[in-house]
Amino acid sequence: MQGNDAGQKTEALDIHDCWKYLRSASVCRVAVTTAGGPEIFPVNYVPDYGTVVFRTGPGTKLDAVLAESPVALEADGLNSYGTIAWSVIIKGTATVVGAQEDFREAADAGLSPWEAGSKDHLVRVTPTEVSGRRFVINPPSGWWPPLDSAGK
């Protein structure tokens, strides 16, 4: 890992590590652009042959996909000790997938809607860019300057 000015170590992830981390998580945020500006939504997802799929119902996400608006997804997480964090961002295009085989594959991979309501649309995000980083989490004592007890 490389150090930056603050002493925090940050490492750019290669494409294989990005997909490894994406496979280890199940929730990401999807960002779409609408006439009113950017919108961000949490969704559960599964990686699928170099793409990411999620289910959605009618509304803002589906409207943006149908309008062929570019999308971005971000997933992140921590190691089991809470000492190292990672973040992966996918930028790309999204399309609605209608083949029953795609629905079966997504279901077999563990994708099912978490929220109640109709989620009858399967969306596939094909990346144009995948990037990620991993970094050591600064201890809380490094976030704030020490209080000067003499100044009280």
mmCIF file of N, CA and C in Angstrom, residues 19-115:
data_model
loop_
_atom_site.group_PDB
_atom_site.id
_atom_site.type_symbol
_atom_site.label_atom_id
_atom_site.label_comp_id
_atom_site.label_asym_id
_atom_site.label_seq_id
_atom_site.Cartn_x
_atom_site.Cartn_y
_atom_site.Cartn_z
ATOM 1 N N TRP A 19 -13.396 -7.259 -8.533
ATOM 2 C CA TRP A 19 -14.464 -8.252 -8.675
ATOM 3 C C TRP A 19 -14.516 -9.184 -7.464
ATOM 4 N N LYS A 20 -13.354 -9.475 -6.864
ATOM 5 C CA LYS A 20 -13.340 -10.305 -5.652
ATOM 6 C C LYS A 20 -14.143 -9.615 -4.550
ATOM 7 N N TYR A 21 -13.889 -8.323 -4.360
ATOM 8 C CA TYR A 21 -14.630 -7.588 -3.337
ATOM 9 C C TYR A 21 -16.102 -7.471 -3.698
ATOM 10 N N LEU A 22 -16.426 -7.239 -4.962
ATOM 11 C CA LEU A 22 -17.838 -7.159 -5.365
ATOM 12 C C LEU A 22 -18.566 -8.465 -5.064
ATOM 13 N N ARG A 23 -17.877 -9.594 -5.232
ATOM 14 C CA ARG A 23 -18.505 -10.881 -4.929
ATOM 15 C C ARG A 23 -18.685 -11.096 -3.432
ATOM 16 N N SER A 24 -17.937 -10.344 -2.603
ATOM 17 C CA SER A 24 -18.029 -10.537 -1.153
ATOM 18 C C SER A 24 -19.140 -9.705 -0.514
ATOM 19 N N ALA A 25 -19.743 -8.815 -1.257
ATOM 20 C CA ALA A 25 -20.799 -7.942 -0.721
ATOM 21 C C ALA A 25 -22.109 -8.240 -1.442
ATOM 22 N N SER A 26 -23.190 -7.750 -0.901
ATOM 23 C CA SER A 26 -24.482 -7.973 -1.540
ATOM 24 C C SER A 26 -25.288 -6.692 -1.712
ATOM 25 N N VAL A 27 -24.801 -5.587 -1.151
ATOM 26 C CA VAL A 27 -25.518 -4.316 -1.253
ATOM 27 C C VAL A 27 -24.570 -3.269 -1.810
ATOM 28 N N CYS A 28 -25.099 -2.474 -2.728
ATOM 29 C CA CYS A 28 -24.342 -1.348 -3.266
ATOM 30 C C CYS A 28 -25.292 -0.168 -3.408
ATOM 31 N N ARG A 29 -24.736 0.956 -3.798
ATOM 32 C CA ARG A 29 -25.554 2.115 -4.114
ATOM 33 C C ARG A 29 -25.501 2.311 -5.622
ATOM 34 N N VAL A 30 -26.656 2.580 -6.218
ATOM 35 C CA VAL A 30 -26.750 2.849 -7.649
ATOM 36 C C VAL A 30 -27.059 4.325 -7.817
ATOM 37 N N ALA A 31 -26.244 4.998 -8.609
ATOM 38 C CA ALA A 31 -26.461 6.416 -8.894
ATOM 39 C C ALA A 31 -26.941 6.550 -10.328
ATOM 40 N N VAL A 32 -28.027 7.295 -10.498
ATOM 41 C CA VAL A 32 -28.583 7.572 -11.829
ATOM 42 C C VAL A 32 -28.788 9.079 -11.951
ATOM 43 N N THR A 33 -28.880 9.530 -13.174
ATOM 44 C CA THR A 33 -29.146 10.942 -13.420
ATOM 45 C C THR A 33 -30.568 11.075 -13.931
ATOM 46 N N THR A 34 -31.301 11.993 -13.321
ATOM 47 C CA THR A 34 -32.678 12.254 -13.719
ATOM 48 C C THR A 34 -32.787 13.727 -14.126
ATOM 49 N N ALA A 35 -33.953 14.106 -14.608
ATOM 50 C CA ALA A 35 -34.165 15.507 -14.975
ATOM 51 C C ALA A 35 -33.971 16.422 -13.765
ATOM 52 N N GLY A 36 -34.255 15.917 -12.588
ATOM 53 C CA GLY A 36 -34.101 16.708 -11.372
ATOM 54 C C GLY A 36 -32.701 16.663 -10.788
ATOM 55 N N GLY A 37 -31.801 15.908 -11.391
ATOM 56 C CA GLY A 37 -30.434 15.799 -10.894
ATOM 57 C C GLY A 37 -30.095 14.377 -10.518
ATOM 58 N N PRO A 38 -28.959 14.178 -9.867
ATOM 59 C CA PRO A 38 -28.546 12.818 -9.501
ATOM 60 C C PRO A 38 -29.402 12.254 -8.370
ATOM 61 N N GLU A 39 -29.586 10.954 -8.423
ATOM 62 C CA GLU A 39 -30.305 10.218 -7.377
ATOM 63 C C GLU A 39 -29.477 8.985 -7.038
ATOM 64 N N ILE A 40 -29.478 8.585 -5.766
ATOM 65 C CA ILE A 40 -28.726 7.419 -5.320
ATOM 66 C C ILE A 40 -29.657 6.511 -4.531
ATOM 67 N N PHE A 41 -29.556 5.192 -4.816
ATOM 68 C CA PHE A 41 -30.425 4.207 -4.180
ATOM 69 C C PHE A 41 -29.613 3.003 -3.728
ATOM 70 N N PRO A 42 -29.885 2.472 -2.549
ATOM 71 C CA PRO A 42 -29.270 1.197 -2.187
ATOM 72 C C PRO A 42 -30.012 0.063 -2.886
ATOM 73 N N VAL A 43 -29.275 -0.907 -3.387
ATOM 74 C CA VAL A 43 -29.877 -2.097 -3.988
ATOM 75 C C VAL A 43 -29.038 -3.308 -3.605
ATOM 76 N N ASN A 44 -29.676 -4.454 -3.540
ATOM 77 C CA ASN A 44 -28.897 -5.678 -3.431
ATOM 78 C C ASN A 44 -28.625 -6.153 -4.855
ATOM 79 N N TYR A 45 -27.493 -6.808 -5.053
ATOM 80 C CA TYR A 45 -27.020 -7.132 -6.401
ATOM 81 C C TYR A 45 -26.252 -8.442 -6.388
ATOM 82 N N VAL A 46 -25.966 -8.940 -7.575
ATOM 83 C CA VAL A 46 -25.010 -10.035 -7.737
ATOM 84 C C VAL A 46 -24.147 -9.742 -8.962
ATOM 85 N N PRO A 47 -22.847 -10.029 -8.861
ATOM 86 C CA PRO A 47 -21.995 -9.977 -10.054
ATOM 87 C C PRO A 47 -22.388 -11.131 -10.974
ATOM 88 N N ASP A 48 -22.326 -10.904 -12.278
ATOM 89 C CA ASP A 48 -22.762 -11.920 -13.232
ATOM 90 C C ASP A 48 -21.941 -11.807 -14.514
ATOM 91 N N TYR A 49 -20.913 -12.645 -14.644
ATOM 92 C CA TYR A 49 -20.098 -12.718 -15.866
ATOM 93 C C TYR A 49 -19.572 -11.348 -16.301
ATOM 94 N N GLY A 50 -18.934 -10.635 -15.393
ATOM 95 C CA GLY A 50 -18.347 -9.339 -15.725
ATOM 96 C C GLY A 50 -19.339 -8.192 -15.760
ATOM 97 N N THR A 51 -20.550 -8.443 -15.300
ATOM 98 C CA THR A 51 -21.574 -7.407 -15.184
ATOM 99 C C THR A 51 -22.142 -7.489 -13.767
ATOM 100 N N VAL A 52 -23.032 -6.563 -13.438
ATOM 101 C CA VAL A 52 -23.731 -6.590 -12.157
ATOM 102 C C VAL A 52 -25.217 -6.537 -12.462
ATOM 103 N N VAL A 53 -26.010 -7.358 -11.766
ATOM 104 C CA VAL A 53 -27.456 -7.342 -11.972
ATOM 105 C C VAL A 53 -28.169 -7.043 -10.655
ATOM 106 N N PHE A 54 -29.279 -6.325 -10.790
ATOM 107 C CA PHE A 54 -30.153 -6.065 -9.652
ATOM 108 C C PHE A 54 -31.582 -6.021 -10.158
ATOM 109 N N ARG A 55 -32.525 -6.167 -9.240
ATOM 110 C CA ARG A 55 -33.941 -6.107 -9.589
ATOM 111 C C ARG A 55 -34.508 -4.780 -9.129
ATOM 112 N N THR A 56 -35.491 -4.297 -9.875
ATOM 113 C CA THR A 56 -36.152 -3.047 -9.499
ATOM 114 C C THR A 56 -37.587 -3.077 -10.003
ATOM 115 N N GLY A 57 -38.362 -2.163 -9.497
ATOM 116 C CA GLY A 57 -39.741 -1.987 -9.933
ATOM 117 C C GLY A 57 -39.877 -0.677 -10.675
ATOM 118 N N PRO A 58 -41.096 -0.311 -11.005
ATOM 119 C CA PRO A 58 -41.325 0.970 -11.670
ATOM 120 C C PRO A 58 -40.852 2.123 -10.791
ATOM 121 N N GLY A 59 -40.327 3.158 -11.418
ATOM 122 C CA GLY A 59 -39.890 4.328 -10.659
ATOM 123 C C GLY A 59 -38.628 4.943 -11.239
ATOM 124 N N THR A 60 -37.947 5.689 -10.411
ATOM 125 C CA THR A 60 -36.808 6.499 -10.843
ATOM 126 C C THR A 60 -35.687 5.672 -11.455
ATOM 127 N N LYS A 61 -35.293 4.571 -10.796
ATOM 128 C CA LYS A 61 -34.200 3.748 -11.332
ATOM 129 C C LYS A 61 -34.570 3.196 -12.693
ATOM 130 N N LEU A 62 -35.742 2.617 -12.788
ATOM 131 C CA LEU A 62 -36.163 2.023 -14.059
ATOM 132 C C LEU A 62 -36.285 3.098 -15.139
ATOM 133 N N ASP A 63 -36.839 4.246 -14.804
ATOM 134 C CA ASP A 63 -36.960 5.331 -15.781
ATOM 135 C C ASP A 63 -35.591 5.753 -16.306
ATOM 136 N N ALA A 64 -34.602 5.850 -15.419
ATOM 137 C CA ALA A 64 -33.254 6.247 -15.836
ATOM 138 C C ALA A 64 -32.628 5.189 -16.741
ATOM 139 N N VAL A 65 -32.846 3.922 -16.410
ATOM 140 C CA VAL A 65 -32.309 2.837 -17.247
ATOM 141 C C VAL A 65 -32.958 2.876 -18.623
ATOM 142 N N LEU A 66 -34.262 3.036 -18.669
ATOM 143 C CA LEU A 66 -34.966 3.075 -19.955
ATOM 144 C C LEU A 66 -34.576 4.308 -20.775
ATOM 145 N N ALA A 67 -34.166 5.385 -20.102
ATOM 146 C CA ALA A 67 -33.725 6.597 -20.796
ATOM 147 C C ALA A 67 -32.261 6.495 -21.228
ATOM 148 N N GLU A 68 -31.639 5.332 -20.953
ATOM 149 C CA GLU A 68 -30.243 5.071 -21.310
ATOM 150 C C GLU A 68 -29.282 6.053 -20.648
ATOM 151 N N SER A 69 -29.627 6.469 -19.469
ATOM 152 C CA SER A 69 -28.775 7.345 -18.674
ATOM 153 C C SER A 69 -27.594 6.529 -18.149
ATOM 154 N N PRO A 70 -26.377 7.093 -18.138
ATOM 155 C CA PRO A 70 -25.254 6.353 -17.535
ATOM 156 C C PRO A 70 -25.517 6.117 -16.054
ATOM 157 N N VAL A 71 -24.957 5.045 -15.526
ATOM 158 C CA VAL A 71 -25.131 4.715 -14.119
ATOM 159 C C VAL A 71 -23.768 4.511 -13.466
ATOM 160 N N ALA A 72 -23.756 4.595 -12.164
ATOM 161 C CA ALA A 72 -22.579 4.255 -11.372
ATOM 162 C C ALA A 72 -23.050 3.439 -10.176
ATOM 163 N N LEU A 73 -22.245 2.465 -9.788
ATOM 164 C CA LEU A 73 -22.518 1.656 -8.607
ATOM 165 C C LEU A 73 -21.309 1.743 -7.697
ATOM 166 N N GLU A 74 -21.566 1.764 -6.391
ATOM 167 C CA GLU A 74 -20.467 1.710 -5.431
ATOM 168 C C GLU A 74 -20.810 0.707 -4.344
ATOM 169 N N ALA A 75 -19.887 -0.213 -4.123
ATOM 170 C CA ALA A 75 -19.988 -1.158 -3.013
ATOM 171 C C ALA A 75 -18.758 -0.952 -2.147
ATOM 172 N N ASP A 76 -18.912 -1.166 -0.851
ATOM 173 C CA ASP A 76 -17.773 -1.025 0.036
ATOM 174 C C ASP A 76 -17.919 -1.967 1.217
ATOM 175 N N GLY A 77 -16.861 -2.098 1.956
ATOM 176 C CA GLY A 77 -16.897 -2.986 3.109
ATOM 177 C C GLY A 77 -15.634 -2.883 3.930
ATOM 178 N N LEU A 78 -15.571 -3.739 4.955
ATOM 179 C CA LEU A 78 -14.451 -3.777 5.896
ATOM 180 C C LEU A 78 -13.964 -5.209 6.023
ATOM 181 N N ASN A 79 -12.696 -5.365 6.424
ATOM 182 C CA ASN A 79 -12.244 -6.704 6.761
ATOM 183 C C ASN A 79 -12.885 -7.114 8.089
ATOM 184 N N SER A 80 -12.707 -8.364 8.480
ATOM 185 C CA SER A 80 -13.393 -8.863 9.680
ATOM 186 C C SER A 80 -12.904 -8.196 10.967
ATOM 187 N N TYR A 81 -11.733 -7.566 10.941
ATOM 188 C CA TYR A 81 -11.215 -6.891 12.128
ATOM 189 C C TYR A 81 -11.594 -5.409 12.166
ATOM 190 N N GLY A 82 -12.164 -4.893 11.078
ATOM 191 C CA GLY A 82 -12.524 -3.485 11.022
ATOM 192 C C GLY A 82 -11.325 -2.565 10.915
ATOM 193 N N THR A 83 -10.233 -3.086 10.365
ATOM 194 C CA THR A 83 -9.013 -2.280 10.257
ATOM 195 C C THR A 83 -8.698 -1.855 8.830
ATOM 196 N N ILE A 84 -9.278 -2.530 7.862
ATOM 197 C CA ILE A 84 -9.030 -2.212 6.452
ATOM 198 C C ILE A 84 -10.377 -2.076 5.749
ATOM 199 N N ALA A 85 -10.543 -0.996 5.004
ATOM 200 C CA ALA A 85 -11.775 -0.744 4.254
ATOM 201 C C ALA A 85 -11.480 -0.839 2.766
ATOM 202 N N TRP A 86 -12.516 -1.116 1.993
ATOM 203 C CA TRP A 86 -12.387 -1.146 0.540
ATOM 204 C C TRP A 86 -13.610 -0.486 -0.079
ATOM 205 N N SER A 87 -13.433 -0.024 -1.305
ATOM 206 C CA SER A 87 -14.520 0.586 -2.062
ATOM 207 C C SER A 87 -14.298 0.283 -3.532
ATOM 208 N N VAL A 88 -15.346 -0.149 -4.210
ATOM 209 C CA VAL A 88 -15.281 -0.427 -5.647
ATOM 210 C C VAL A 88 -16.379 0.372 -6.332
ATOM 211 N N ILE A 89 -16.019 1.023 -7.429
ATOM 212 C CA ILE A 89 -16.971 1.807 -8.216
ATOM 213 C C ILE A 89 -17.013 1.255 -9.633
ATOM 214 N N ILE A 90 -18.220 1.060 -10.113
ATOM 215 C CA ILE A 90 -18.443 0.666 -11.503
ATOM 216 C C ILE A 90 -19.204 1.790 -12.175
ATOM 217 N N LYS A 91 -18.718 2.224 -13.309
ATOM 218 C CA LYS A 91 -19.443 3.167 -14.158
ATOM 219 C C LYS A 91 -19.787 2.414 -15.425
ATOM 220 N N GLY A 92 -20.999 2.651 -15.951
ATOM 221 C CA GLY A 92 -21.362 1.925 -17.152
ATOM 222 C C GLY A 92 -22.746 2.232 -17.653
ATOM 223 N N THR A 93 -23.228 1.291 -18.441
ATOM 224 C CA THR A 93 -24.556 1.405 -19.029
ATOM 225 C C THR A 93 -25.442 0.315 -18.439
ATOM 226 N N ALA A 94 -26.712 0.617 -18.335
ATOM 227 C CA ALA A 94 -27.659 -0.332 -17.765
ATOM 228 C C ALA A 94 -28.750 -0.631 -18.774
ATOM 229 N N THR A 95 -29.151 -1.894 -18.801
ATOM 230 C CA THR A 95 -30.249 -2.313 -19.670
ATOM 231 C C THR A 95 -31.174 -3.234 -18.895
ATOM 232 N N VAL A 96 -32.426 -3.226 -19.278
ATOM 233 C CA VAL A 96 -33.392 -4.151 -18.698
ATOM 234 C C VAL A 96 -33.251 -5.468 -19.438
ATOM 235 N N VAL A 97 -33.152 -6.541 -18.667
ATOM 236 C CA VAL A 97 -32.986 -7.877 -19.227
ATOM 237 C C VAL A 97 -34.309 -8.605 -19.062
ATOM 238 N N GLY A 98 -34.792 -9.227 -20.133
ATOM 239 C CA GLY A 98 -36.102 -9.860 -20.055
ATOM 240 C C GLY A 98 -36.108 -11.369 -20.165
ATOM 241 N N ALA A 99 -34.976 -11.984 -20.467
ATOM 242 C CA ALA A 99 -34.949 -13.435 -20.671
ATOM 243 C C ALA A 99 -35.140 -14.172 -19.352
ATOM 244 N N GLN A 100 -36.006 -15.172 -19.355
ATOM 245 C CA GLN A 100 -36.255 -15.961 -18.145
ATOM 246 C C GLN A 100 -34.986 -16.645 -17.657
ATOM 247 N N GLU A 101 -34.104 -17.009 -18.574
ATOM 248 C CA GLU A 101 -32.843 -17.638 -18.194
ATOM 249 C C GLU A 101 -32.005 -16.685 -17.328
ATOM 250 N N ASP A 102 -32.017 -15.399 -17.665
ATOM 251 C CA ASP A 102 -31.287 -14.418 -16.871
ATOM 252 C C ASP A 102 -31.874 -14.298 -15.464
ATOM 253 N N PHE A 103 -33.203 -14.320 -15.352
ATOM 254 C CA PHE A 103 -33.854 -14.280 -14.042
ATOM 255 C C PHE A 103 -33.478 -15.519 -13.222
ATOM 256 N N ARG A 104 -33.466 -16.698 -13.865
ATOM 257 C CA ARG A 104 -33.115 -17.935 -13.165
ATOM 258 C C ARG A 104 -31.667 -17.888 -12.678
ATOM 259 N N GLU A 105 -30.755 -17.441 -13.552
ATOM 260 C CA GLU A 105 -29.344 -17.358 -13.163
ATOM 261 C C GLU A 105 -29.157 -16.391 -11.996
ATOM 262 N N ALA A 106 -29.843 -15.252 -12.044
ATOM 263 C CA ALA A 106 -29.734 -14.275 -10.958
ATOM 264 C C ALA A 106 -30.285 -14.852 -9.661
ATOM 265 N N ALA A 107 -31.416 -15.542 -9.745
ATOM 266 C CA ALA A 107 -32.008 -16.167 -8.550
ATOM 267 C C ALA A 107 -31.086 -17.258 -8.011
ATOM 268 N N ASP A 108 -30.507 -18.061 -8.895
ATOM 269 C CA ASP A 108 -29.574 -19.110 -8.472
ATOM 270 C C ASP A 108 -28.338 -18.521 -7.800
ATOM 271 N N ALA A 109 -27.964 -17.300 -8.200
ATOM 272 C CA ALA A 109 -26.808 -16.626 -7.600
ATOM 273 C C ALA A 109 -27.174 -15.945 -6.280
ATOM 274 N N GLY A 110 -28.443 -15.993 -5.899
ATOM 275 C CA GLY A 110 -28.866 -15.448 -4.618
ATOM 276 C C GLY A 110 -29.564 -14.104 -4.692
ATOM 277 N N LEU A 111 -29.877 -13.625 -5.891
ATOM 278 C CA LEU A 111 -30.542 -12.326 -6.003
ATOM 279 C C LEU A 111 -32.041 -12.479 -5.806
ATOM 280 N N SER A 112 -32.544 -11.806 -4.791
ATOM 281 C CA SER A 112 -33.989 -11.729 -4.581
ATOM 282 C C SER A 112 -34.261 -10.383 -3.947
ATOM 283 N N PRO A 113 -35.413 -9.793 -4.247
ATOM 284 C CA PRO A 113 -35.717 -8.468 -3.689
ATOM 285 C C PRO A 113 -35.785 -8.515 -2.172
ATOM 286 N N TRP A 114 -35.250 -7.504 -1.525
ATOM 287 C CA TRP A 114 -35.319 -7.393 -0.076
ATOM 288 C C TRP A 114 -36.539 -6.595 0.341
ATOM 289 N N GLU A 115 -36.881 -5.604 -0.450
ATOM 290 C CA GLU A 115 -37.974 -4.704 -0.103
ATOM 291 C C GLU A 115 -39.278 -5.235 -0.692
#
